[in-house]
Amino acid sequence: MRNFDLYNPTQLVFGTKQIEKLAALVPKNARVLLVYGGGSIFANGIHAQVIGALQGFHVVEFGGVEPNPRYETLMQAVAVIRKEKLNFILAVGGGSVIDGVKFISAATHFEGDAARILQERILFTDVLKVVPFGTVLTLPATGSEMNSGAVVTIEATKEKLTLGGSALFPKFSICDPSVIASLPKRQLQNGVIDSFMHVMEQYLTYPHEAYLQDRIAEGILQTLIEIGPKVIENPADYVLASNFMWSCTMALNGILNKGVPVDWATHMIGHELTALYEIDHARTLAIIGPNLYRVLLETKQDKLIQYGERVWKITTGTPAERANQAIDKTTQFFQQLGVPTKLSEYTPNFAQTADFIVARFEQRGWVGLGERQNIDLIKLRQIVEMSY
């Protein structure tokens, strides 16, 4: 097992009726920017619960944060914080809203052009230079409620870029599984795939000696396979909802990547598809992931065999056959959830996609991706073209 440093200060408040605890979780005398996305929190009553719990606090609201939050929108929120002299942020929403709040937190006191935060992948480690924030999770998927990373899109340049750092953990996150009962099927499908692929990025590399991390990862994958199709059809079932929400959080709260090699190339390629075609983030992962595994079959084969045996009970065939069966099972699972797995099923304008992505990665110097740094521009092109 590799050396590692584990730090996660987020207080996770999990279960029903936990929004009632907001007044005790938000700092006394805080001046709060309440950030949310569309109108769903009004329709399902969460907005009313949050406002009720924040009686006595000075609250300014900022809505309209997009799926794949836009830098341009978030900078408007930064202007509101500065004008109103606010000192705490509350994100009420899913991963996009929470990611957006992390950027707002970082950008408020940043000196200079805030786009640099994304373009230069600046890490924030000083809590005195960010605005503290908490979250009320309404859509399980990204794990952003218990990690310090975020992804933001710059609309002007069609770039989806990352930020993070130890100062950008939420102070607290309220996770009430009952809130998913009103979510559309598409968002539930995305949540299952997003969390599944978060695990795969940290697990499907090569065999190592971090046995516990592998078993935790495999347990999350098995749980999602068991409950994923069921929770999509019956999100009001609290047993399903609670296991789903906790799996999403555990998939990306920092536990799985400790002491192990990690990949993340699927995410980096998928971000480009979202920036280009507005394809849902999770669906880009379902498109790219299995094809990346096929192109890298030689170096991922041993772990694919382990994954196939432990998660899918594949025990027969040659090593290559077993590895390919494991990839097939993964694709079939995504399709079982009702999610297309080919780029051509989302857009007819895919002919030049590989050229664009290869050129962009080359320009940024993003070569040698993956856990073995063996995804060069040739392999990158193969992955994208196989995903058509």
PDB file of C-alpha atoms in Angstrom, residues 54-190:
ATOM      1  CA  LEU A  54     -32.875  29.689   8.744  1.00  0.00           C
ATOM      2  CA  GLN A  55     -35.311  32.013  10.498  1.00  0.00           C
ATOM      3  CA  GLY A  56     -33.324  34.761  12.200  1.00  0.00           C
ATOM      4  CA  PHE A  57     -30.430  34.639   9.726  1.00  0.00           C
ATOM      5  CA  HIS A  58     -29.761  37.280   7.090  1.00  0.00           C
ATOM      6  CA  VAL A  59     -30.289  35.327   3.837  1.00  0.00           C
ATOM      7  CA  VAL A  60     -29.779  36.441   0.243  1.00  0.00           C
ATOM      8  CA  GLU A  61     -30.875  34.016  -2.476  1.00  0.00           C
ATOM      9  CA  PHE A  62     -29.098  33.226  -5.740  1.00  0.00           C
ATOM     10  CA  GLY A  63     -30.758  30.798  -8.140  1.00  0.00           C
ATOM     11  CA  GLY A  64     -30.156  29.608 -11.664  1.00  0.00           C
ATOM     12  CA  VAL A  65     -26.924  27.637 -11.290  1.00  0.00           C
ATOM     13  CA  GLU A  66     -26.872  25.379 -14.328  1.00  0.00           C
ATOM     14  CA  PRO A  67     -26.154  21.681 -14.644  1.00  0.00           C
ATOM     15  CA  ASN A  68     -22.417  21.827 -15.376  1.00  0.00           C
ATOM     16  CA  PRO A  69     -22.204  25.208 -13.632  1.00  0.00           C
ATOM     17  CA  ARG A  70     -21.003  28.115 -15.712  1.00  0.00           C
ATOM     18  CA  TYR A  71     -18.137  30.340 -14.662  1.00  0.00           C
ATOM     19  CA  GLU A  72     -20.048  33.334 -15.984  1.00  0.00           C
ATOM     20  CA  THR A  73     -23.069  32.617 -13.761  1.00  0.00           C
ATOM     21  CA  LEU A  74     -20.967  31.904 -10.701  1.00  0.00           C
ATOM     22  CA  MET A  75     -19.135  35.206 -11.032  1.00  0.00           C
ATOM     23  CA  GLN A  76     -22.510  36.927 -10.684  1.00  0.00           C
ATOM     24  CA  ALA A  77     -22.891  35.188  -7.332  1.00  0.00           C
ATOM     25  CA  VAL A  78     -19.409  36.340  -6.343  1.00  0.00           C
ATOM     26  CA  ALA A  79     -20.495  39.917  -7.060  1.00  0.00           C
ATOM     27  CA  VAL A  80     -23.545  39.463  -4.812  1.00  0.00           C
ATOM     28  CA  ILE A  81     -21.411  38.211  -1.910  1.00  0.00           C
ATOM     29  CA  ARG A  82     -19.043  41.123  -2.235  1.00  0.00           C
ATOM     30  CA  LYS A  83     -21.826  43.716  -2.523  1.00  0.00           C
ATOM     31  CA  GLU A  84     -23.902  42.339   0.360  1.00  0.00           C
ATOM     32  CA  LYS A  85     -20.867  41.529   2.535  1.00  0.00           C
ATOM     33  CA  LEU A  86     -21.970  37.940   3.057  1.00  0.00           C
ATOM     34  CA  ASN A  87     -19.761  35.496   4.957  1.00  0.00           C
ATOM     35  CA  PHE A  88     -21.330  32.050   4.557  1.00  0.00           C
ATOM     36  CA  ILE A  89     -22.713  30.103   1.596  1.00  0.00           C
ATOM     37  CA  LEU A  90     -25.342  27.370   1.653  1.00  0.00           C
ATOM     38  CA  ALA A  91     -25.605  25.145  -1.415  1.00  0.00           C
ATOM     39  CA  VAL A  92     -29.018  23.512  -1.817  1.00  0.00           C
ATOM     40  CA  GLY A  93     -28.909  21.106  -4.736  1.00  0.00           C
ATOM     41  CA  GLY A  94     -26.893  18.377  -6.391  1.00  0.00           C
ATOM     42  CA  GLY A  95     -23.298  18.187  -7.492  1.00  0.00           C
ATOM     43  CA  SER A  96     -23.519  21.087  -9.932  1.00  0.00           C
ATOM     44  CA  VAL A  97     -24.771  23.517  -7.306  1.00  0.00           C
ATOM     45  CA  ILE A  98     -22.233  22.295  -4.746  1.00  0.00           C
ATOM     46  CA  ASP A  99     -19.390  22.478  -7.283  1.00  0.00           C
ATOM     47  CA  GLY A 100     -20.534  25.975  -8.179  1.00  0.00           C
ATOM     48  CA  VAL A 101     -20.470  27.024  -4.533  1.00  0.00           C
ATOM     49  CA  LYS A 102     -16.919  25.726  -4.171  1.00  0.00           C
ATOM     50  CA  PHE A 103     -15.882  28.015  -7.001  1.00  0.00           C
ATOM     51  CA  ILE A 104     -17.811  30.936  -5.498  1.00  0.00           C
ATOM     52  CA  SER A 105     -16.096  30.262  -2.176  1.00  0.00           C
ATOM     53  CA  ALA A 106     -12.668  30.305  -3.811  1.00  0.00           C
ATOM     54  CA  ALA A 107     -13.270  33.225  -6.163  1.00  0.00           C
ATOM     55  CA  THR A 108     -14.732  35.722  -3.693  1.00  0.00           C
ATOM     56  CA  HIS A 109     -11.390  36.723  -2.136  1.00  0.00           C
ATOM     57  CA  PHE A 110      -9.211  35.762  -5.112  1.00  0.00           C
ATOM     58  CA  GLU A 111      -7.071  38.578  -6.424  1.00  0.00           C
ATOM     59  CA  GLY A 112      -6.936  38.964 -10.186  1.00  0.00           C
ATOM     60  CA  ASP A 113      -8.786  37.167 -12.948  1.00  0.00           C
ATOM     61  CA  ALA A 114     -10.827  34.388 -11.317  1.00  0.00           C
ATOM     62  CA  ALA A 115     -10.749  32.350 -14.529  1.00  0.00           C
ATOM     63  CA  ARG A 116      -7.153  31.544 -13.594  1.00  0.00           C
ATOM     64  CA  ILE A 117      -8.497  29.363 -10.775  1.00  0.00           C
ATOM     65  CA  LEU A 118      -9.732  26.962 -13.446  1.00  0.00           C
ATOM     66  CA  GLN A 119      -7.195  27.523 -16.191  1.00  0.00           C
ATOM     67  CA  GLU A 120      -4.241  27.017 -13.835  1.00  0.00           C
ATOM     68  CA  ARG A 121      -5.948  24.414 -11.611  1.00  0.00           C
ATOM     69  CA  ILE A 122      -5.131  26.421  -8.492  1.00  0.00           C
ATOM     70  CA  LEU A 123      -5.431  24.544  -5.193  1.00  0.00           C
ATOM     71  CA  PHE A 124      -6.882  26.359  -2.174  1.00  0.00           C
ATOM     72  CA  THR A 125      -5.391  25.286   1.156  1.00  0.00           C
ATOM     73  CA  ASP A 126      -5.863  28.355   3.361  1.00  0.00           C
ATOM     74  CA  VAL A 127      -9.341  28.441   4.936  1.00  0.00           C
ATOM     75  CA  LEU A 128      -8.924  32.149   5.616  1.00  0.00           C
ATOM     76  CA  LYS A 129      -8.879  32.845   1.871  1.00  0.00           C
ATOM     77  CA  VAL A 130     -12.202  31.162   1.062  1.00  0.00           C
ATOM     78  CA  VAL A 131     -15.801  31.699   2.158  1.00  0.00           C
ATOM     79  CA  PRO A 132     -17.021  28.840   4.388  1.00  0.00           C
ATOM     80  CA  PHE A 133     -20.018  26.892   3.117  1.00  0.00           C
ATOM     81  CA  GLY A 134     -22.349  24.020   3.863  1.00  0.00           C
ATOM     82  CA  THR A 135     -24.636  21.938   1.685  1.00  0.00           C
ATOM     83  CA  VAL A 136     -28.103  20.423   1.614  1.00  0.00           C
ATOM     84  CA  LEU A 137     -27.887  17.572  -0.870  1.00  0.00           C
ATOM     85  CA  THR A 138     -30.909  17.060  -3.143  1.00  0.00           C
ATOM     86  CA  LEU A 139     -29.414  14.840  -5.846  1.00  0.00           C
ATOM     87  CA  PRO A 140     -26.947  12.036  -5.027  1.00  0.00           C
ATOM     88  CA  ALA A 141     -24.308  11.449  -7.695  1.00  0.00           C
ATOM     89  CA  THR A 142     -21.045  13.315  -7.497  1.00  0.00           C
ATOM     90  CA  GLY A 143     -19.948  12.966  -3.877  1.00  0.00           C
ATOM     91  CA  SER A 144     -19.271  16.708  -3.896  1.00  0.00           C
ATOM     92  CA  GLU A 145     -21.034  16.969  -0.536  1.00  0.00           C
ATOM     93  CA  MET A 146     -18.048  15.278   1.154  1.00  0.00           C
ATOM     94  CA  ASN A 147     -15.020  16.167  -0.953  1.00  0.00           C
ATOM     95  CA  SER A 148     -13.053  19.261  -1.906  1.00  0.00           C
ATOM     96  CA  GLY A 149     -13.083  19.008  -5.696  1.00  0.00           C
ATOM     97  CA  ALA A 150     -15.269  20.730  -8.269  1.00  0.00           C
ATOM     98  CA  VAL A 151     -15.738  21.068 -12.011  1.00  0.00           C
ATOM     99  CA  VAL A 152     -16.849  24.295 -13.697  1.00  0.00           C
ATOM    100  CA  THR A 153     -17.507  25.158 -17.344  1.00  0.00           C
ATOM    101  CA  ILE A 154     -16.228  28.340 -18.966  1.00  0.00           C
ATOM    102  CA  GLU A 155     -18.949  29.002 -21.524  1.00  0.00           C
ATOM    103  CA  ALA A 156     -16.890  31.436 -23.595  1.00  0.00           C
ATOM    104  CA  THR A 157     -14.235  28.836 -24.415  1.00  0.00           C
ATOM    105  CA  LYS A 158     -16.313  25.633 -24.086  1.00  0.00           C
ATOM    106  CA  GLU A 159     -13.937  24.281 -21.436  1.00  0.00           C
ATOM    107  CA  LYS A 160     -14.881  22.141 -18.445  1.00  0.00           C
ATOM    108  CA  LEU A 161     -12.124  22.514 -15.867  1.00  0.00           C
ATOM    109  CA  THR A 162     -11.397  21.567 -12.271  1.00  0.00           C
ATOM    110  CA  LEU A 163     -10.534  23.254  -8.998  1.00  0.00           C
ATOM    111  CA  GLY A 164     -10.078  22.077  -5.435  1.00  0.00           C
ATOM    112  CA  GLY A 165      -7.893  22.020  -2.359  1.00  0.00           C
ATOM    113  CA  SER A 166      -8.205  21.168   1.315  1.00  0.00           C
ATOM    114  CA  ALA A 167      -9.847  24.523   2.105  1.00  0.00           C
ATOM    115  CA  LEU A 168     -12.840  23.661  -0.091  1.00  0.00           C
ATOM    116  CA  PHE A 169     -14.451  20.908   1.963  1.00  0.00           C
ATOM    117  CA  PRO A 170     -18.004  21.729   3.049  1.00  0.00           C
ATOM    118  CA  LYS A 171     -18.249  22.534   6.760  1.00  0.00           C
ATOM    119  CA  PHE A 172     -21.295  20.274   6.875  1.00  0.00           C
ATOM    120  CA  SER A 173     -23.570  18.417   4.486  1.00  0.00           C
ATOM    121  CA  ILE A 174     -27.156  17.454   5.196  1.00  0.00           C
ATOM    122  CA  CYS A 175     -28.102  14.280   3.313  1.00  0.00           C
ATOM    123  CA  ASP A 176     -31.770  13.294   3.549  1.00  0.00           C
ATOM    124  CA  PRO A 177     -32.437  10.277   1.294  1.00  0.00           C
ATOM    125  CA  SER A 178     -36.164  10.976   1.203  1.00  0.00           C
ATOM    126  CA  VAL A 179     -35.585  14.017  -1.045  1.00  0.00           C
ATOM    127  CA  ILE A 180     -34.861  11.817  -4.065  1.00  0.00           C
ATOM    128  CA  ALA A 181     -38.498  10.636  -4.235  1.00  0.00           C
ATOM    129  CA  SER A 182     -39.391  13.516  -6.577  1.00  0.00           C
ATOM    130  CA  LEU A 183     -36.341  13.298  -8.861  1.00  0.00           C
ATOM    131  CA  PRO A 184     -36.823  12.618 -12.588  1.00  0.00           C
ATOM    132  CA  LYS A 185     -35.722   9.217 -13.836  1.00  0.00           C
ATOM    133  CA  ARG A 186     -32.931  10.757 -15.927  1.00  0.00           C
ATOM    134  CA  GLN A 187     -31.272  12.266 -12.862  1.00  0.00           C
ATOM    135  CA  LEU A 188     -31.493   8.985 -10.976  1.00  0.00           C
ATOM    136  CA  GLN A 189     -29.965   7.120 -13.934  1.00  0.00           C
ATOM    137  CA  ASN A 190     -27.156   9.650 -14.024  1.00  0.00           C
TER     138      ASN A 190
END
